[in-house]
Amino acid sequence: MQKENGDADRPADPGLFPSGEARMSSHDPGKCSVDFPVSVVLPAGGTGERTGLQTPKQFCTFLNRPLISYTIQAFERVSWIQSIVVVVAKESTELMTDIVQRFQHKRIRVVQGGSTRHRSIFNGVRALGEGGDGAPRVKPKVVIIHDAVRPFVEEDFLYKIATAAKEHGAAGAIRPLVSTVIATTAEGYLDHSLERARYRASEMPQGFTYDVICRAYERCSESDFEFGTECLHLALQYCGTNAKLIEGPPTLWKVTYKRDLAAAESIIKETLSRSACAITGGSAQAAVLADALQKTMGALDVELDVIPDMMGDNARYLLKGWNFIQVSVSRRCLSEVRATVSALEAANRALLYPVVVVWVHLNGSDGPSLGGGTATAEPAAIMDLASAAKLRNILLYGVQLHRSEPILTPVLCSCPFSRMIRYRSQHRSTLLGHSSQGCTDLDLMLLPQSQPPGPVLQGSQSPVSHPESHLPVPQSPHCSALPPWVSTLYSPA
């Protein structure tokens, strides 16, 4: 089992994402490109002793995926990376292979690690120069080394590291020191302190030309293999290659302690909820509502794209979005949301993250009518669709708007309504069945247009019944300001 040597402590709070940076949901594949082969080595053989958990932190799961899968995905999104080698302890080889297969990761090779960090990285570097059967293969020009427990790395920064490594032979990420570094005496007293402004923390990723990193490991000593932790130092000491240092974003933090896992989960939920796609079905009424939603959700820091359908060029939204709002006004609205769910299933998007679909049905009639069927027949079809979608990790929610008069855009698109939609996309653990204080999801609720405000959506923990509807009302403080003519049709809970 690999030892973890000398990693500096990292704060649990990673800070906010910089504008336009490190936001998974807004990532634009292919915005950078290189004209030389680049491969990645992910050392993942650590025991994770500091987390205090029996499971090594790289295999700890949140949002139904292990941490290492998120890191792999960050590199898979980069089209110019040709291969990724994941180095794990011998006892974790089968587990890692299962993760690769289960989440359908591509361009991945699992390699057995060594007893220390440097031995594991060297095993990964050598694997890049040989095939699975030990036969020689075309070596990459640049090798990027990155920790498996640093899932928040973006293509633009990888591009900077790769191009600098090709030019200088080695390159690495740095960050300003957070705390002052001091030296102590053998007796435990202060010896001296370092001037913090002159020093930087060495971070990952780091990049090297293949020849430099391979030669450095071939020449380094047993002491380096056993106790060393800094790859840039080996390149300097044994190859005379002075690395180009590039200041990285604050998102390069490392999951070190148990609390960091919760922070990582929170960041992923937040980034997944930062964008959505509204589908209008070509309806002018739906387009008016979607355009107004675009403005109000923008005030909540949510980017909303509005498209008529997912045909032709619009099909690209299936490959980059995690939240979809289907706006329906026709009598055949159920077929529209079925088409959206089917398209998502065909794209296999929900394999990596749960996909949220919020179906907004504009009902201009005097009574609740869904898709032209009877009030008793349609709910069964709705629930069947939601239940089947949930099995594919697609979380289908619905909102019915009961308005007989023309749409009042400023009212329908109020901030509470937008917050409710964002809440659905953001709290994915709740949607997957985990408990969340103050939120009770029900299978079905229909509220007629004539219903007075009454005790609707008052934030109580327990469901209550409206005297006219005779149906339970979902209680959530997140929806407490919604008007009485907005009702949840169904949820996958």
Short mmCIF file of C-alpha atoms in Angstrom, two decimals:
data_model
loop_
_atom_site.label_atom_id
_atom_site.label_comp_id
_atom_site.label_asym_id
_atom_site.label_seq_id
_atom_site.Cartn_x
_atom_site.Cartn_y
_atom_site.Cartn_z
CA MET A 1 0.00 0.00 0.00
CA GLN A 2 1.34 3.39 -0.99
CA LYS A 3 2.40 5.78 1.76
CA GLU A 4 1.35 9.40 1.66
CA ASN A 5 4.33 11.62 2.29
CA GLY A 6 4.44 15.24 3.29
CA ASP A 7 1.29 16.66 1.72
CA ALA A 8 0.53 20.06 3.17
CA ASP A 9 -2.80 20.50 4.91
CA ARG A 10 -5.49 22.09 2.80
CA PRO A 11 -8.45 24.13 4.04
CA ALA A 12 -11.90 22.60 3.75
CA ASP A 13 -13.30 25.74 2.14
CA PRO A 14 -12.11 25.96 -1.50
CA GLY A 15 -13.54 29.40 -2.06
CA LEU A 16 -15.89 30.45 -4.83
CA PHE A 17 -15.27 29.67 -8.46
CA PRO A 18 -13.82 32.62 -10.37
CA SER A 19 -16.13 34.07 -12.98
CA GLY A 20 -16.02 32.02 -16.15
CA GLU A 21 -13.57 29.56 -14.66
CA ALA A 22 -13.76 26.13 -13.09
CA ARG A 23 -17.48 25.86 -13.76
CA MET A 24 -18.19 22.36 -14.98
CA SER A 25 -21.60 23.14 -16.37
CA SER A 26 -20.33 26.00 -18.57
CA HIS A 27 -17.33 24.17 -19.93
CA ASP A 28 -16.93 24.45 -23.69
CA PRO A 29 -15.17 21.35 -25.05
CA GLY A 30 -12.54 21.99 -27.67
CA LYS A 31 -11.89 25.66 -26.86
CA CYS A 32 -8.15 24.84 -26.58
CA SER A 33 -6.06 22.53 -28.72
CA VAL A 34 -2.47 21.36 -28.94
CA ASP A 35 -0.54 19.89 -31.85
CA PHE A 36 1.42 17.35 -29.81
CA PRO A 37 0.38 14.18 -27.93
CA VAL A 38 -0.43 14.65 -24.24
CA SER A 39 -1.15 11.92 -21.66
CA VAL A 40 -2.03 12.00 -17.98
CA VAL A 41 -0.88 10.01 -14.94
CA LEU A 42 -3.21 10.00 -11.92
CA PRO A 43 -1.56 8.51 -8.80
CA ALA A 44 -4.40 7.03 -6.72
CA GLY A 45 -2.72 4.58 -4.39
CA GLY A 46 -2.88 6.55 -1.14
CA THR A 47 -4.56 5.18 1.96
CA GLY A 48 -6.26 8.45 2.90
CA GLU A 49 -5.40 8.12 6.60
CA ARG A 50 -6.21 11.75 7.39
CA THR A 51 -9.84 11.41 6.36
CA GLY A 52 -10.38 9.00 9.25
CA LEU A 53 -12.37 6.69 6.96
CA GLN A 54 -11.83 3.03 6.20
CA THR A 55 -12.29 3.65 2.48
CA PRO A 56 -9.42 5.53 0.76
CA LYS A 57 -10.70 9.02 -0.05
CA GLN A 58 -10.31 8.61 -3.82
CA PHE A 59 -12.96 5.86 -3.67
CA CYS A 60 -15.34 7.66 -1.30
CA THR A 61 -18.73 8.19 -2.96
CA PHE A 62 -21.00 11.20 -3.14
CA LEU A 63 -23.83 11.89 -5.58
CA ASN A 64 -23.62 8.19 -6.47
CA ARG A 65 -20.07 8.43 -7.83
CA PRO A 66 -16.60 7.91 -6.32
CA LEU A 67 -14.34 10.95 -6.07
CA ILE A 68 -11.81 9.59 -8.56
CA SER A 69 -14.53 9.35 -11.22
CA TYR A 70 -15.06 13.11 -11.03
CA THR A 71 -11.31 13.69 -11.50
CA ILE A 72 -11.17 11.34 -14.47
CA GLN A 73 -14.12 13.13 -16.04
CA ALA A 74 -12.28 16.47 -15.77
CA PHE A 75 -9.59 15.05 -18.08
CA GLU A 76 -11.97 13.13 -20.33
CA ARG A 77 -13.65 16.42 -21.26
CA VAL A 78 -10.35 17.56 -22.82
CA SER A 79 -10.29 16.29 -26.40
CA TRP A 80 -6.53 16.72 -26.91
CA ILE A 81 -5.58 14.36 -24.06
CA GLN A 82 -4.95 11.01 -25.71
CA SER A 83 -4.75 8.67 -22.71
CA ILE A 84 -5.09 8.58 -18.92
CA VAL A 85 -3.20 6.16 -16.70
CA VAL A 86 -4.67 5.61 -13.22
CA VAL A 87 -2.19 4.13 -10.75
CA VAL A 88 -3.76 2.28 -7.81
CA ALA A 89 -2.69 -0.09 -5.06
CA LYS A 90 -2.74 -3.78 -5.97
CA GLU A 91 -5.77 -4.46 -3.76
CA SER A 92 -7.73 -1.67 -5.50
CA THR A 93 -7.11 -2.75 -9.10
CA GLU A 94 -10.37 -4.65 -9.43
CA LEU A 95 -12.36 -1.81 -7.82
CA MET A 96 -10.82 0.77 -10.15
CA THR A 97 -11.50 -1.39 -13.21
CA ASP A 98 -15.13 -1.69 -12.12
CA ILE A 99 -15.40 2.10 -11.76
CA VAL A 100 -14.04 2.60 -15.28
CA GLN A 101 -16.55 0.13 -16.70
CA ARG A 102 -19.54 1.27 -14.65
CA PHE A 103 -19.18 4.94 -15.60
CA GLN A 104 -17.97 4.15 -19.11
CA HIS A 105 -14.76 6.14 -18.82
CA LYS A 106 -12.73 6.23 -22.01
CA ARG A 107 -9.01 6.33 -22.79
CA ILE A 108 -8.25 4.84 -19.34
CA ARG A 109 -5.61 2.32 -18.37
CA VAL A 110 -5.38 1.01 -14.79
CA VAL A 111 -1.84 0.27 -13.56
CA GLN A 112 -0.62 -1.22 -10.29
CA GLY A 113 1.25 1.25 -8.09
CA GLY A 114 4.27 0.97 -5.83
CA SER A 115 4.91 1.38 -2.13
CA THR A 116 5.39 5.19 -2.30
CA ARG A 117 4.10 8.09 -4.32
CA HIS A 118 7.18 8.40 -6.56
CA ARG A 119 7.26 4.66 -7.26
CA SER A 120 3.62 4.79 -8.28
CA ILE A 121 4.12 7.77 -10.58
CA PHE A 122 7.13 6.08 -12.21
CA ASN A 123 5.02 2.97 -12.85
CA GLY A 124 2.44 5.19 -14.54
CA VAL A 125 5.04 7.01 -16.66
CA ARG A 126 6.58 3.72 -17.83
CA ALA A 127 3.12 2.40 -18.73
CA LEU A 128 2.72 5.30 -21.17
CA GLY A 129 5.70 3.96 -23.13
CA GLU A 130 4.42 0.41 -23.44
CA GLY A 131 1.20 -1.31 -24.39
CA GLY A 132 -0.93 -3.49 -22.16
CA ASP A 133 1.11 -6.53 -23.20
CA GLY A 134 4.43 -4.78 -22.51
CA ALA A 135 5.06 -4.02 -26.18
CA PRO A 136 6.46 -0.57 -27.10
CA ARG A 137 3.99 2.15 -28.02
CA VAL A 138 4.13 5.72 -29.26
CA LYS A 139 5.21 7.87 -26.33
CA PRO A 140 3.46 11.17 -25.56
CA LYS A 141 5.36 14.41 -25.96
CA VAL A 142 4.05 15.75 -22.64
CA VAL A 143 2.96 13.96 -19.47
CA ILE A 144 0.64 15.72 -17.01
CA ILE A 145 0.74 14.41 -13.44
CA HIS A 146 -2.23 15.21 -11.25
CA ASP A 147 -3.63 14.00 -7.92
CA ALA A 148 -6.69 11.76 -8.16
CA VAL A 149 -8.26 13.67 -5.27
CA ARG A 150 -8.19 17.09 -6.96
CA PRO A 151 -11.36 16.95 -9.09
CA PHE A 152 -11.66 20.65 -9.97
CA VAL A 153 -9.19 21.26 -12.79
CA GLU A 154 -10.19 22.97 -16.03
CA GLU A 155 -9.03 22.70 -19.62
CA ASP A 156 -7.67 26.22 -19.90
CA PHE A 157 -5.25 25.65 -17.03
CA LEU A 158 -4.25 22.20 -18.32
CA TYR A 159 -3.48 23.90 -21.63
CA LYS A 160 -1.16 26.37 -19.89
CA ILE A 161 0.65 23.55 -18.11
CA ALA A 162 0.98 21.38 -21.24
CA THR A 163 2.30 24.14 -23.51
CA ALA A 164 4.71 25.44 -20.85
CA ALA A 165 6.00 21.91 -20.24
CA LYS A 166 6.65 21.41 -23.95
CA GLU A 167 8.55 24.70 -24.15
CA HIS A 168 10.53 24.49 -20.89
CA GLY A 169 10.67 20.73 -20.21
CA ALA A 170 8.68 21.04 -16.99
CA ALA A 171 5.89 23.21 -15.58
CA GLY A 172 3.88 23.23 -12.38
CA ALA A 173 1.01 24.93 -10.60
CA ILE A 174 1.68 27.15 -7.60
CA ARG A 175 -0.53 29.00 -5.13
CA PRO A 176 0.22 31.73 -2.57
CA LEU A 177 0.92 30.47 0.93
CA VAL A 178 -2.05 30.78 3.27
CA SER A 179 -0.10 30.49 6.53
CA THR A 180 3.37 31.50 7.60
CA VAL A 181 5.90 28.65 7.52
CA ILE A 182 8.21 28.25 10.50
CA ALA A 183 11.13 25.98 11.41
CA THR A 184 11.37 24.43 14.87
CA THR A 185 14.26 23.18 16.95
CA ALA A 186 14.63 19.56 18.04
CA GLU A 187 13.31 20.62 21.44
CA GLY A 188 10.09 22.03 19.97
CA TYR A 189 10.95 25.74 20.04
CA LEU A 190 10.79 28.30 17.26
CA ASP A 191 13.97 28.40 15.21
CA HIS A 192 13.02 30.87 12.48
CA SER A 193 10.18 31.79 10.15
CA LEU A 194 10.11 32.25 6.40
CA GLU A 195 9.07 35.43 4.65
CA ARG A 196 5.71 34.29 3.27
CA ALA A 197 5.73 36.68 0.29
CA ARG A 198 8.86 35.02 -1.13
CA TYR A 199 7.46 31.47 -1.12
CA ARG A 200 4.68 29.59 -2.88
CA ALA A 201 2.86 26.32 -2.32
CA SER A 202 3.53 23.70 -4.98
CA GLU A 203 0.27 22.28 -6.33
CA MET A 204 -0.95 19.97 -9.03
CA PRO A 205 -1.16 19.57 -12.00
CA GLN A 206 2.46 19.39 -13.13
CA GLY A 207 3.64 18.75 -16.67
CA PHE A 208 6.84 17.34 -18.14
CA THR A 209 8.13 16.23 -21.47
CA TYR A 210 8.14 12.45 -21.43
CA ASP A 211 11.93 12.27 -21.79
CA VAL A 212 12.53 14.60 -18.82
CA ILE A 213 10.26 12.86 -16.30
CA CYS A 214 11.31 9.39 -17.40
CA ARG A 215 15.03 10.24 -17.19
CA ALA A 216 14.57 11.93 -13.80
CA TYR A 217 13.02 8.78 -12.32
CA GLU A 218 15.64 6.52 -13.89
CA ARG A 219 18.41 8.58 -12.27
CA CYS A 220 16.93 9.37 -8.85
CA SER A 221 18.06 7.68 -5.67
CA GLU A 222 16.31 5.16 -3.44
CA SER A 223 15.97 7.92 -0.85
CA ASP A 224 14.09 10.05 -3.39
CA PHE A 225 11.77 7.15 -4.17
CA GLU A 226 11.15 6.46 -0.51
CA PHE A 227 10.77 9.94 0.96
CA GLY A 228 10.42 12.43 -1.90
CA THR A 229 7.13 14.05 -2.91
CA GLU A 230 8.05 16.78 -5.43
CA CYS A 231 8.36 15.79 -9.10
CA LEU A 232 9.58 19.24 -10.17
CA HIS A 233 12.56 18.88 -7.84
CA LEU A 234 13.57 15.58 -9.47
CA ALA A 235 13.50 17.19 -12.92
CA LEU A 236 15.76 19.99 -11.68
CA GLN A 237 18.16 17.80 -9.72
CA TYR A 238 18.63 14.97 -12.21
CA CYS A 239 17.93 16.61 -15.57
CA GLY A 240 18.84 20.24 -14.97
CA THR A 241 15.34 21.24 -16.08
CA ASN A 242 14.08 24.34 -14.29
CA ALA A 243 10.29 24.24 -14.30
CA LYS A 244 8.10 27.12 -15.39
CA LEU A 245 5.81 27.96 -12.47
CA ILE A 246 2.24 29.08 -13.21
CA GLU A 247 -0.11 30.46 -10.58
CA GLY A 248 -3.26 28.37 -10.57
CA PRO A 249 -6.85 29.13 -9.58
CA PRO A 250 -8.08 28.51 -6.02
CA THR A 251 -10.05 25.48 -7.26
CA LEU A 252 -6.90 23.32 -7.37
CA TRP A 253 -7.43 22.34 -3.74
CA LYS A 254 -7.05 18.75 -2.60
CA VAL A 255 -9.55 16.57 -0.76
CA THR A 256 -7.60 15.74 2.39
CA TYR A 257 -10.01 15.49 5.30
CA LYS A 258 -13.50 14.09 5.72
CA ARG A 259 -15.00 17.59 5.70
CA ASP A 260 -13.44 18.18 2.28
CA LEU A 261 -15.67 15.47 0.81
CA ALA A 262 -18.72 17.45 1.91
CA ALA A 263 -17.22 20.62 0.43
CA ALA A 264 -16.58 18.84 -2.89
CA GLU A 265 -20.17 17.56 -2.99
CA SER A 266 -21.48 21.05 -2.34
CA ILE A 267 -19.37 22.52 -5.14
CA ILE A 268 -20.52 19.90 -7.63
CA LYS A 269 -24.17 20.51 -6.76
CA GLU A 270 -23.65 24.22 -7.12
CA THR A 271 -21.88 24.02 -10.47
CA LEU A 272 -24.43 21.60 -11.89
CA SER A 273 -27.21 24.04 -11.04
CA ARG A 274 -25.56 27.05 -12.68
CA SER A 275 -27.03 26.42 -16.12
CA ALA A 276 -30.22 25.08 -17.69
CA CYS A 277 -31.87 24.68 -21.06
CA ALA A 278 -35.49 25.64 -21.70
CA ILE A 279 -37.33 23.84 -24.51
CA THR A 280 -40.38 25.65 -25.87
CA GLY A 281 -41.62 23.19 -28.50
CA GLY A 282 -41.93 26.06 -30.97
CA SER A 283 -44.82 27.65 -29.06
CA ALA A 284 -44.97 31.45 -28.98
CA GLN A 285 -46.57 31.38 -25.52
CA ALA A 286 -43.88 29.04 -24.20
CA ALA A 287 -41.16 31.23 -25.74
CA VAL A 288 -42.51 34.30 -23.91
CA LEU A 289 -42.35 32.47 -20.60
CA ALA A 290 -38.91 31.01 -21.34
CA ASP A 291 -37.47 34.41 -22.28
CA ALA A 292 -38.76 35.92 -19.04
CA LEU A 293 -37.41 32.98 -17.07
CA GLN A 294 -34.04 33.57 -18.72
CA LYS A 295 -33.93 37.07 -17.22
CA THR A 296 -35.12 36.19 -13.73
CA MET A 297 -32.91 33.10 -13.47
CA GLY A 298 -29.98 35.22 -14.61
CA ALA A 299 -30.51 37.26 -11.46
CA LEU A 300 -29.97 34.01 -9.54
CA ASP A 301 -26.67 33.39 -11.38
CA VAL A 302 -28.20 30.70 -13.58
CA GLU A 303 -27.47 30.70 -17.31
CA LEU A 304 -30.59 29.66 -19.23
CA ASP A 305 -30.47 28.79 -22.92
CA VAL A 306 -33.81 28.83 -24.78
CA ILE A 307 -34.32 26.52 -27.76
CA PRO A 308 -37.43 25.37 -29.64
CA ASP A 309 -36.42 21.69 -29.74
CA MET A 310 -33.44 19.34 -29.61
CA MET A 311 -33.21 18.73 -33.32
CA GLY A 312 -30.25 19.53 -35.59
CA ASP A 313 -27.64 21.83 -34.02
CA ASN A 314 -29.70 22.04 -30.80
CA ALA A 315 -28.88 18.39 -30.10
CA ARG A 316 -25.57 19.60 -28.67
CA TYR A 317 -27.41 20.69 -25.52
CA LEU A 318 -27.99 17.01 -24.76
CA LEU A 319 -24.23 16.63 -24.37
CA LYS A 320 -23.53 19.64 -22.17
CA GLY A 321 -26.62 20.28 -20.03
CA TRP A 322 -27.72 18.76 -16.73
CA ASN A 323 -30.95 20.70 -16.20
CA PHE A 324 -33.81 21.01 -18.65
CA ILE A 325 -37.08 22.95 -18.46
CA GLN A 326 -39.76 21.64 -20.81
CA VAL A 327 -42.41 24.32 -21.31
CA SER A 328 -45.66 22.90 -22.67
CA VAL A 329 -48.89 24.61 -23.69
CA SER A 330 -50.43 22.11 -26.08
CA ARG A 331 -53.00 19.46 -25.27
CA ARG A 332 -50.40 16.86 -26.19
CA CYS A 333 -47.85 18.09 -23.66
CA LEU A 334 -47.12 14.64 -22.26
CA SER A 335 -45.67 13.56 -25.61
CA GLU A 336 -43.30 16.56 -25.51
CA VAL A 337 -41.78 15.66 -22.16
CA ARG A 338 -41.63 12.00 -23.22
CA ALA A 339 -39.56 13.07 -26.23
CA THR A 340 -37.19 15.04 -23.99
CA VAL A 341 -36.71 12.13 -21.60
CA SER A 342 -36.17 9.71 -24.51
CA ALA A 343 -33.54 11.99 -26.03
CA LEU A 344 -31.68 12.17 -22.71
CA GLU A 345 -31.82 8.40 -22.32
CA ALA A 346 -30.44 7.91 -25.84
CA ALA A 347 -27.57 10.32 -25.10
CA ASN A 348 -26.76 8.36 -21.91
CA ARG A 349 -26.15 11.64 -20.08
CA ALA A 350 -27.50 10.51 -16.73
CA LEU A 351 -24.75 7.95 -16.26
CA LEU A 352 -22.35 10.44 -14.67
CA TYR A 353 -24.74 12.78 -12.89
CA PRO A 354 -28.48 12.76 -12.30
CA VAL A 355 -30.21 14.88 -14.94
CA VAL A 356 -33.08 17.09 -13.77
CA VAL A 357 -36.08 17.77 -16.02
CA VAL A 358 -38.62 20.33 -14.79
CA TRP A 359 -41.82 20.16 -16.83
CA VAL A 360 -43.77 23.45 -16.78
CA HIS A 361 -47.30 22.98 -18.15
CA LEU A 362 -49.30 26.11 -18.91
CA ASN A 363 -52.93 25.15 -18.34
CA GLY A 364 -55.30 27.79 -19.64
CA SER A 365 -58.47 25.81 -19.00
CA ASP A 366 -60.76 26.04 -16.00
CA GLY A 367 -59.68 22.68 -14.64
CA PRO A 368 -56.49 20.62 -14.42
CA SER A 369 -56.04 18.89 -17.77
CA LEU A 370 -52.81 17.22 -18.79
CA GLY A 371 -52.29 16.21 -22.35
CA GLY A 372 -55.94 15.98 -23.29
CA GLY A 373 -56.71 12.96 -21.15
CA THR A 374 -59.07 12.72 -18.24
CA ALA A 375 -58.08 13.99 -14.83
CA THR A 376 -57.93 10.43 -13.53
CA ALA A 377 -56.17 8.80 -16.48
CA GLU A 378 -53.32 11.27 -17.02
CA PRO A 379 -51.78 11.15 -13.50
CA ALA A 380 -51.10 7.43 -13.92
CA ALA A 381 -49.26 8.08 -17.19
CA ILE A 382 -47.32 10.92 -15.59
CA MET A 383 -46.23 8.79 -12.66
CA ASP A 384 -45.27 5.90 -14.93
CA LEU A 385 -43.08 8.26 -16.94
CA ALA A 386 -41.46 9.77 -13.81
CA SER A 387 -40.84 6.33 -12.25
CA ALA A 388 -39.30 4.92 -15.43
CA ALA A 389 -37.11 8.01 -15.85
CA LYS A 390 -35.84 7.77 -12.29
CA LEU A 391 -34.53 4.25 -13.01
CA ARG A 392 -32.31 5.87 -15.63
CA ASN A 393 -31.15 8.57 -13.18
CA ILE A 394 -33.36 11.20 -14.82
CA LEU A 395 -35.25 13.13 -12.15
CA LEU A 396 -38.52 14.35 -13.57
CA TYR A 397 -40.48 17.09 -11.79
CA GLY A 398 -43.53 18.99 -12.93
CA VAL A 399 -45.18 22.33 -12.29
CA GLN A 400 -48.66 23.19 -13.56
CA LEU A 401 -49.68 26.83 -13.97
CA HIS A 402 -53.44 27.36 -13.86
CA ARG A 403 -54.26 30.56 -15.75
CA SER A 404 -57.29 31.11 -17.93
CA GLU A 405 -56.29 34.67 -18.87
CA PRO A 406 -53.23 35.50 -21.00
CA ILE A 407 -49.84 34.84 -19.47
CA LEU A 408 -48.70 37.55 -17.10
CA THR A 409 -44.96 37.25 -17.66
CA PRO A 410 -43.74 39.35 -14.71
CA VAL A 411 -45.91 37.32 -12.33
CA LEU A 412 -45.25 33.85 -13.71
CA CYS A 413 -41.53 34.49 -13.82
CA SER A 414 -41.20 35.82 -10.30
CA CYS A 415 -37.99 35.13 -8.41
CA PRO A 416 -39.69 32.61 -6.07
CA PHE A 417 -40.76 30.57 -9.10
CA SER A 418 -37.22 30.70 -10.52
CA ARG A 419 -35.75 29.76 -7.14
CA MET A 420 -38.02 26.76 -6.99
CA ILE A 421 -36.76 25.57 -10.38
CA ARG A 422 -33.16 26.11 -9.35
CA TYR A 423 -33.75 24.31 -6.07
CA ARG A 424 -34.84 21.24 -8.05
CA SER A 425 -31.62 21.28 -10.07
CA GLN A 426 -29.34 22.07 -7.14
CA HIS A 427 -30.40 19.62 -4.41
CA ARG A 428 -29.73 16.42 -6.29
CA SER A 429 -29.14 14.31 -3.19
CA THR A 430 -32.66 15.21 -2.07
CA LEU A 431 -34.01 14.16 -5.45
CA LEU A 432 -32.23 10.85 -5.17
CA GLY A 433 -34.10 10.00 -1.99
CA HIS A 434 -31.86 11.31 0.77
CA SER A 435 -33.54 13.28 3.52
CA SER A 436 -33.43 17.05 3.54
CA GLN A 437 -34.82 19.06 6.43
CA GLY A 438 -37.92 21.01 5.51
CA CYS A 439 -38.68 19.31 2.20
CA THR A 440 -41.32 16.66 1.66
CA ASP A 441 -41.80 15.53 -1.93
CA LEU A 442 -45.09 13.91 -2.83
CA ASP A 443 -46.01 11.74 -5.74
CA LEU A 444 -48.86 13.87 -7.02
CA MET A 445 -50.59 17.15 -6.37
CA LEU A 446 -53.14 18.98 -8.50
CA LEU A 447 -54.57 22.31 -7.40
CA PRO A 448 -57.54 23.76 -9.32
CA GLN A 449 -57.36 27.33 -10.53
CA SER A 450 -60.24 28.42 -8.29
CA GLN A 451 -58.43 27.37 -5.14
CA PRO A 452 -57.93 30.26 -2.70
CA PRO A 453 -54.51 30.79 -1.10
CA GLY A 454 -55.46 28.96 2.09
CA PRO A 455 -52.78 26.96 3.92
CA VAL A 456 -50.81 26.23 0.73
CA LEU A 457 -47.01 25.92 0.84
CA GLN A 458 -46.58 27.33 4.30
CA GLY A 459 -43.32 25.55 5.12
CA SER A 460 -44.64 23.03 7.64
CA GLN A 461 -42.75 19.76 7.98
CA SER A 462 -45.92 17.68 7.67
CA PRO A 463 -48.20 17.54 4.63
CA VAL A 464 -51.58 19.25 5.05
CA SER A 465 -54.71 19.00 2.93
CA HIS A 466 -56.50 21.86 1.32
CA PRO A 467 -60.25 21.70 2.04
CA GLU A 468 -61.17 22.00 -1.65
CA SER A 469 -58.51 19.78 -3.23
CA HIS A 470 -58.59 16.86 -0.77
CA LEU A 471 -55.00 16.21 -1.83
CA PRO A 472 -51.80 16.61 0.22
CA VAL A 473 -49.72 19.69 -0.42
CA PRO A 474 -45.89 19.48 -0.46
CA GLN A 475 -44.40 21.59 2.29
CA SER A 476 -41.04 23.25 1.72
CA PRO A 477 -39.63 26.54 2.98
CA HIS A 478 -37.86 26.80 -0.38
CA CYS A 479 -41.25 27.17 -2.11
CA SER A 480 -43.12 29.10 0.58
CA ALA A 481 -43.56 32.24 -1.56
CA LEU A 482 -45.11 30.53 -4.59
CA PRO A 483 -48.58 31.76 -5.60
CA PRO A 484 -51.53 29.39 -5.11
CA TRP A 485 -51.94 28.75 -8.82
CA VAL A 486 -48.53 27.05 -9.06
CA SER A 487 -48.66 23.37 -8.17
CA THR A 488 -46.32 20.40 -8.24
CA LEU A 489 -47.64 17.69 -10.52
CA TYR A 490 -45.29 14.90 -9.55
CA SER A 491 -41.83 14.09 -8.28
CA PRO A 492 -39.63 11.02 -8.44
CA ALA A 493 -39.29 10.76 -4.64
#
